[in-house]
Amino acid sequence: MAFIVHGASFHGQADLGADLSTMASQPSSKNSLICTGCNNFEAGSHDDLKEHYRTEWHRHNLKRKVAGLAPIDSDVFEERVASYVSEKDQARGKKKEHLSKKAREKQDKRDQQARERQASGQPERAEQQPENELPDFSEMTEEEFMDWKVAHSEKLEITDSLFDRHRSENFSESLEYMAKQFGFFV
């Protein structure tokens, strides 16, 4: 009983093994390593092909293939990345410019109000915000915001419900109320 390797003839088994090992270790133009997803990108070795598979260009072409689009060359990909980065930097610059312009306008408004108060003879006010006006949170640090939030938060009593404005006579009644109304339990 003879075993025949699929695709090989029985007579050439010894030579076939030598050819396969040579083909696998030394790619030639006849058996080169190609990525068909990236316009037939040719790699010089298996390691080069593995590195190619890890590139953003290859990943981008795979996504295009899934979407039914044709692959793009590495030059086109690099141009697109460069234009995207420059657009993003320009947008970031515009945002910073806008924010600094807004801050300048606010400072000018404060200065104008201070001049008006001095002209009318009113004493200088502290930088306190009126109670019904909220401060500009975008100019606060995280610590300042948390301090403001704690200072302006509603203080709950032990008899208050956590979910609405209901106030019970004692703590146990409050727990019972929250259990019945909201399924709350401790």
PDB file of C-alpha atoms in Angstrom:
ATOM      1  CA  MET A   1       0.000   0.000   0.000  1.00  0.00           C
ATOM      2  CA  ALA A   2       1.501   3.320  -1.047  1.00  0.00           C
ATOM      3  CA  PHE A   3       0.786   6.693   0.509  1.00  0.00           C
ATOM      4  CA  ILE A   4       0.756   9.569  -1.901  1.00  0.00           C
ATOM      5  CA  VAL A   5       1.101  13.153  -0.682  1.00  0.00           C
ATOM      6  CA  HIS A   6      -1.747  15.204  -2.056  1.00  0.00           C
ATOM      7  CA  GLY A   7      -0.536  17.054  -5.143  1.00  0.00           C
ATOM      8  CA  ALA A   8       2.751  15.134  -5.423  1.00  0.00           C
ATOM      9  CA  SER A   9       3.638  12.152  -7.457  1.00  0.00           C
ATOM     10  CA  PHE A  10       4.830   8.897  -5.930  1.00  0.00           C
ATOM     11  CA  HIS A  11       8.120   8.912  -7.832  1.00  0.00           C
ATOM     12  CA  GLY A  12       9.353  12.337  -6.638  1.00  0.00           C
ATOM     13  CA  GLN A  13       8.947  12.005  -2.845  1.00  0.00           C
ATOM     14  CA  ALA A  14      12.621  12.333  -1.911  1.00  0.00           C
ATOM     15  CA  ASP A  15      13.158  15.407  -4.087  1.00  0.00           C
ATOM     16  CA  LEU A  16       9.860  16.943  -3.016  1.00  0.00           C
ATOM     17  CA  GLY A  17      10.906  17.078   0.655  1.00  0.00           C
ATOM     18  CA  ALA A  18      14.134  18.892  -0.211  1.00  0.00           C
ATOM     19  CA  ASP A  19      12.289  21.353  -2.460  1.00  0.00           C
ATOM     20  CA  LEU A  20       9.685  22.182   0.187  1.00  0.00           C
ATOM     21  CA  SER A  21      12.286  22.937   2.842  1.00  0.00           C
ATOM     22  CA  THR A  22      14.204  25.156   0.401  1.00  0.00           C
ATOM     23  CA  MET A  23      11.033  26.918  -0.684  1.00  0.00           C
ATOM     24  CA  ALA A  24       9.970  27.585   2.902  1.00  0.00           C
ATOM     25  CA  SER A  25      13.328  28.945   4.070  1.00  0.00           C
ATOM     26  CA  GLN A  26      14.351  30.934   0.975  1.00  0.00           C
ATOM     27  CA  PRO A  27      11.524  32.618  -0.893  1.00  0.00           C
ATOM     28  CA  SER A  28      12.257  33.351  -4.527  1.00  0.00           C
ATOM     29  CA  SER A  29      10.379  35.318  -7.132  1.00  0.00           C
ATOM     30  CA  LYS A  30       8.563  32.104  -8.005  1.00  0.00           C
ATOM     31  CA  ASN A  31       7.383  31.448  -4.432  1.00  0.00           C
ATOM     32  CA  SER A  32       7.578  34.917  -2.837  1.00  0.00           C
ATOM     33  CA  LEU A  33       5.691  35.909   0.303  1.00  0.00           C
ATOM     34  CA  ILE A  34       2.790  38.156  -0.672  1.00  0.00           C
ATOM     35  CA  CYS A  35       0.071  39.997   1.226  1.00  0.00           C
ATOM     36  CA  THR A  36      -2.892  39.992  -1.119  1.00  0.00           C
ATOM     37  CA  GLY A  37      -4.774  42.440   1.097  1.00  0.00           C
ATOM     38  CA  CYS A  38      -2.239  45.235   0.423  1.00  0.00           C
ATOM     39  CA  ASN A  39      -1.902  45.304  -3.392  1.00  0.00           C
ATOM     40  CA  ASN A  40       0.322  42.215  -3.439  1.00  0.00           C
ATOM     41  CA  PHE A  41       2.918  43.573  -1.018  1.00  0.00           C
ATOM     42  CA  GLU A  42       6.019  41.359  -1.273  1.00  0.00           C
ATOM     43  CA  ALA A  43       7.990  40.532   1.850  1.00  0.00           C
ATOM     44  CA  GLY A  44      11.592  39.376   1.797  1.00  0.00           C
ATOM     45  CA  SER A  45      11.195  36.871   4.631  1.00  0.00           C
ATOM     46  CA  HIS A  46       8.615  35.394   6.956  1.00  0.00           C
ATOM     47  CA  ASP A  47       9.645  37.852   9.665  1.00  0.00           C
ATOM     48  CA  ASP A  48       9.129  40.778   7.284  1.00  0.00           C
ATOM     49  CA  LEU A  49       5.676  39.485   6.444  1.00  0.00           C
ATOM     50  CA  LYS A  50       4.823  39.128  10.139  1.00  0.00           C
ATOM     51  CA  GLU A  51       5.965  42.711  10.736  1.00  0.00           C
ATOM     52  CA  HIS A  52       3.852  43.857   7.779  1.00  0.00           C
ATOM     53  CA  TYR A  53       0.787  42.175   9.282  1.00  0.00           C
ATOM     54  CA  ARG A  54       1.280  44.295  12.430  1.00  0.00           C
ATOM     55  CA  THR A  55       1.322  47.648  10.586  1.00  0.00           C
ATOM     56  CA  GLU A  56      -1.520  50.156  10.626  1.00  0.00           C
ATOM     57  CA  TRP A  57      -1.455  50.169   6.826  1.00  0.00           C
ATOM     58  CA  HIS A  58      -2.265  46.440   6.711  1.00  0.00           C
ATOM     59  CA  ARG A  59      -5.030  46.830   9.323  1.00  0.00           C
ATOM     60  CA  HIS A  60      -6.493  49.740   7.360  1.00  0.00           C
ATOM     61  CA  ASN A  61      -6.540  47.671   4.163  1.00  0.00           C
ATOM     62  CA  LEU A  62      -8.215  44.775   5.985  1.00  0.00           C
ATOM     63  CA  LYS A  63     -10.969  47.140   7.155  1.00  0.00           C
ATOM     64  CA  ARG A  64     -11.347  48.426   3.600  1.00  0.00           C
ATOM     65  CA  LYS A  65     -11.577  44.833   2.326  1.00  0.00           C
ATOM     66  CA  VAL A  66     -14.361  44.045   4.825  1.00  0.00           C
ATOM     67  CA  ALA A  67     -16.185  47.200   3.660  1.00  0.00           C
ATOM     68  CA  GLY A  68     -15.857  46.057   0.029  1.00  0.00           C
ATOM     69  CA  LEU A  69     -13.322  48.749  -0.930  1.00  0.00           C
ATOM     70  CA  ALA A  70     -10.078  48.333  -2.856  1.00  0.00           C
ATOM     71  CA  PRO A  71      -6.788  48.360  -0.929  1.00  0.00           C
ATOM     72  CA  ILE A  72      -4.597  51.468  -1.005  1.00  0.00           C
ATOM     73  CA  ASP A  73      -0.821  51.800  -1.428  1.00  0.00           C
ATOM     74  CA  SER A  74       1.405  52.667   1.503  1.00  0.00           C
ATOM     75  CA  ASP A  75       2.153  56.111   0.006  1.00  0.00           C
ATOM     76  CA  VAL A  76      -1.551  56.977  -0.185  1.00  0.00           C
ATOM     77  CA  PHE A  77      -2.052  55.680   3.354  1.00  0.00           C
ATOM     78  CA  GLU A  78       0.814  57.825   4.682  1.00  0.00           C
ATOM     79  CA  GLU A  79      -0.619  60.908   2.922  1.00  0.00           C
ATOM     80  CA  ARG A  80      -4.038  60.286   4.464  1.00  0.00           C
ATOM     81  CA  VAL A  81      -2.551  59.852   7.934  1.00  0.00           C
ATOM     82  CA  ALA A  82      -0.498  63.048   7.550  1.00  0.00           C
ATOM     83  CA  SER A  83      -3.533  65.060   6.382  1.00  0.00           C
ATOM     84  CA  TYR A  84      -5.660  63.687   9.234  1.00  0.00           C
ATOM     85  CA  VAL A  85      -3.002  64.597  11.799  1.00  0.00           C
ATOM     86  CA  SER A  86      -2.595  68.114  10.381  1.00  0.00           C
ATOM     87  CA  GLU A  87      -6.398  68.660  10.350  1.00  0.00           C
ATOM     88  CA  LYS A  88      -6.596  67.487  13.933  1.00  0.00           C
ATOM     89  CA  ASP A  89      -3.767  69.827  14.966  1.00  0.00           C
ATOM     90  CA  GLN A  90      -5.451  72.749  13.201  1.00  0.00           C
ATOM     91  CA  ALA A  91      -8.756  72.008  14.920  1.00  0.00           C
ATOM     92  CA  ARG A  92      -6.964  71.782  18.277  1.00  0.00           C
ATOM     93  CA  GLY A  93      -5.281  75.139  17.610  1.00  0.00           C
ATOM     94  CA  LYS A  94      -8.616  76.739  16.734  1.00  0.00           C
ATOM     95  CA  LYS A  95     -10.147  75.361  19.905  1.00  0.00           C
ATOM     96  CA  LYS A  96      -7.325  76.770  22.043  1.00  0.00           C
ATOM     97  CA  GLU A  97      -7.573  80.087  20.219  1.00  0.00           C
ATOM     98  CA  HIS A  98     -11.309  80.172  20.816  1.00  0.00           C
ATOM     99  CA  LEU A  99     -10.919  79.362  24.502  1.00  0.00           C
ATOM    100  CA  SER A 100      -8.248  81.986  25.006  1.00  0.00           C
ATOM    101  CA  LYS A 101     -10.402  84.535  23.154  1.00  0.00           C
ATOM    102  CA  LYS A 102     -13.343  83.647  25.387  1.00  0.00           C
ATOM    103  CA  ALA A 103     -11.190  84.018  28.497  1.00  0.00           C
ATOM    104  CA  ARG A 104      -9.958  87.420  27.284  1.00  0.00           C
ATOM    105  CA  GLU A 105     -13.552  88.546  26.687  1.00  0.00           C
ATOM    106  CA  LYS A 106     -14.542  87.481  30.219  1.00  0.00           C
ATOM    107  CA  GLN A 107     -11.594  89.306  31.728  1.00  0.00           C
ATOM    108  CA  ASP A 108     -12.416  92.437  29.707  1.00  0.00           C
ATOM    109  CA  LYS A 109     -16.019  92.245  30.935  1.00  0.00           C
ATOM    110  CA  ARG A 110     -14.845  91.950  34.563  1.00  0.00           C
ATOM    111  CA  ASP A 111     -12.479  94.894  34.124  1.00  0.00           C
ATOM    112  CA  GLN A 112     -15.284  96.989  32.589  1.00  0.00           C
ATOM    113  CA  GLN A 113     -17.597  96.168  35.511  1.00  0.00           C
ATOM    114  CA  ALA A 114     -14.873  97.089  38.013  1.00  0.00           C
ATOM    115  CA  ARG A 115     -14.328 100.462  36.258  1.00  0.00           C
ATOM    116  CA  GLU A 116     -18.082 101.129  36.309  1.00  0.00           C
ATOM    117  CA  ARG A 117     -18.251 100.370  40.051  1.00  0.00           C
ATOM    118  CA  GLN A 118     -15.329 102.682  40.757  1.00  0.00           C
ATOM    119  CA  ALA A 119     -16.895 105.462  38.688  1.00  0.00           C
ATOM    120  CA  SER A 120     -20.209 105.161  40.544  1.00  0.00           C
ATOM    121  CA  GLY A 121     -18.468 105.107  43.923  1.00  0.00           C
ATOM    122  CA  GLN A 122     -19.491 101.577  44.896  1.00  0.00           C
ATOM    123  CA  PRO A 123     -16.988  99.658  47.008  1.00  0.00           C
ATOM    124  CA  GLU A 124     -15.049  96.816  45.396  1.00  0.00           C
ATOM    125  CA  ARG A 125     -16.873  93.519  45.516  1.00  0.00           C
ATOM    126  CA  ALA A 126     -15.200  90.287  46.313  1.00  0.00           C
ATOM    127  CA  GLU A 127     -14.992  87.748  43.506  1.00  0.00           C
ATOM    128  CA  GLN A 128     -18.009  85.913  44.951  1.00  0.00           C
ATOM    129  CA  GLN A 129     -20.661  84.822  42.497  1.00  0.00           C
ATOM    130  CA  PRO A 130     -24.266  85.740  43.245  1.00  0.00           C
ATOM    131  CA  GLU A 131     -26.087  82.772  44.758  1.00  0.00           C
ATOM    132  CA  ASN A 132     -28.364  82.206  41.766  1.00  0.00           C
ATOM    133  CA  GLU A 133     -25.498  82.443  39.215  1.00  0.00           C
ATOM    134  CA  LEU A 134     -23.321  79.397  38.596  1.00  0.00           C
ATOM    135  CA  PRO A 135     -19.547  79.795  38.286  1.00  0.00           C
ATOM    136  CA  ASP A 136     -17.675  78.925  35.100  1.00  0.00           C
ATOM    137  CA  PHE A 137     -16.810  75.270  35.716  1.00  0.00           C
ATOM    138  CA  SER A 138     -14.495  75.080  32.683  1.00  0.00           C
ATOM    139  CA  GLU A 139     -12.011  77.403  34.407  1.00  0.00           C
ATOM    140  CA  MET A 140     -12.033  75.415  37.682  1.00  0.00           C
ATOM    141  CA  THR A 141      -9.602  72.705  38.646  1.00  0.00           C
ATOM    142  CA  GLU A 142     -11.032  69.385  39.772  1.00  0.00           C
ATOM    143  CA  GLU A 143     -10.338  70.196  43.430  1.00  0.00           C
ATOM    144  CA  GLU A 144     -12.035  73.606  43.162  1.00  0.00           C
ATOM    145  CA  PHE A 145     -15.050  71.996  41.522  1.00  0.00           C
ATOM    146  CA  MET A 146     -15.342  69.334  44.231  1.00  0.00           C
ATOM    147  CA  ASP A 147     -15.035  71.991  46.969  1.00  0.00           C
ATOM    148  CA  TRP A 148     -17.757  74.066  45.282  1.00  0.00           C
ATOM    149  CA  LYS A 149     -19.980  71.004  44.911  1.00  0.00           C
ATOM    150  CA  VAL A 150     -19.616  70.064  48.606  1.00  0.00           C
ATOM    151  CA  ALA A 151     -20.256  73.639  49.725  1.00  0.00           C
ATOM    152  CA  HIS A 152     -23.402  73.959  47.588  1.00  0.00           C
ATOM    153  CA  SER A 153     -24.824  70.460  48.041  1.00  0.00           C
ATOM    154  CA  GLU A 154     -28.036  69.773  49.894  1.00  0.00           C
ATOM    155  CA  LYS A 155     -27.393  68.293  53.309  1.00  0.00           C
ATOM    156  CA  LEU A 156     -29.532  65.253  54.109  1.00  0.00           C
ATOM    157  CA  GLU A 157     -30.795  64.324  57.540  1.00  0.00           C
ATOM    158  CA  ILE A 158     -30.855  60.721  58.694  1.00  0.00           C
ATOM    159  CA  THR A 159     -34.646  60.686  58.296  1.00  0.00           C
ATOM    160  CA  ASP A 160     -34.563  61.890  54.657  1.00  0.00           C
ATOM    161  CA  SER A 161     -35.193  59.568  51.749  1.00  0.00           C
ATOM    162  CA  LEU A 162     -32.238  59.133  49.398  1.00  0.00           C
ATOM    163  CA  PHE A 163     -34.473  59.024  46.332  1.00  0.00           C
ATOM    164  CA  ASP A 164     -37.023  61.795  46.785  1.00  0.00           C
ATOM    165  CA  ARG A 165     -37.861  64.635  49.157  1.00  0.00           C
ATOM    166  CA  HIS A 166     -39.816  62.504  51.641  1.00  0.00           C
ATOM    167  CA  ARG A 167     -38.877  62.971  55.301  1.00  0.00           C
ATOM    168  CA  SER A 168     -39.858  60.346  57.895  1.00  0.00           C
ATOM    169  CA  GLU A 169     -40.223  60.627  61.677  1.00  0.00           C
ATOM    170  CA  ASN A 170     -37.208  58.419  62.398  1.00  0.00           C
ATOM    171  CA  PHE A 171     -34.496  56.356  60.723  1.00  0.00           C
ATOM    172  CA  SER A 172     -36.322  53.015  60.752  1.00  0.00           C
ATOM    173  CA  GLU A 173     -39.435  54.569  59.170  1.00  0.00           C
ATOM    174  CA  SER A 174     -37.199  56.135  56.518  1.00  0.00           C
ATOM    175  CA  LEU A 175     -35.666  52.731  55.692  1.00  0.00           C
ATOM    176  CA  GLU A 176     -39.110  51.135  55.580  1.00  0.00           C
ATOM    177  CA  TYR A 177     -40.394  53.872  53.258  1.00  0.00           C
ATOM    178  CA  MET A 178     -37.423  53.518  50.866  1.00  0.00           C
ATOM    179  CA  ALA A 179     -37.816  49.697  50.877  1.00  0.00           C
ATOM    180  CA  LYS A 180     -41.512  49.917  49.935  1.00  0.00           C
ATOM    181  CA  GLN A 181     -41.222  52.721  47.374  1.00  0.00           C
ATOM    182  CA  PHE A 182     -37.866  51.940  45.738  1.00  0.00           C
ATOM    183  CA  GLY A 183     -36.854  48.399  46.754  1.00  0.00           C
ATOM    184  CA  PHE A 184     -33.957  49.779  48.803  1.00  0.00           C
ATOM    185  CA  PHE A 185     -32.466  47.528  51.459  1.00  0.00           C
ATOM    186  CA  VAL A 186     -29.362  47.530  53.649  1.00  0.00           C
TER     187      VAL A 186
END
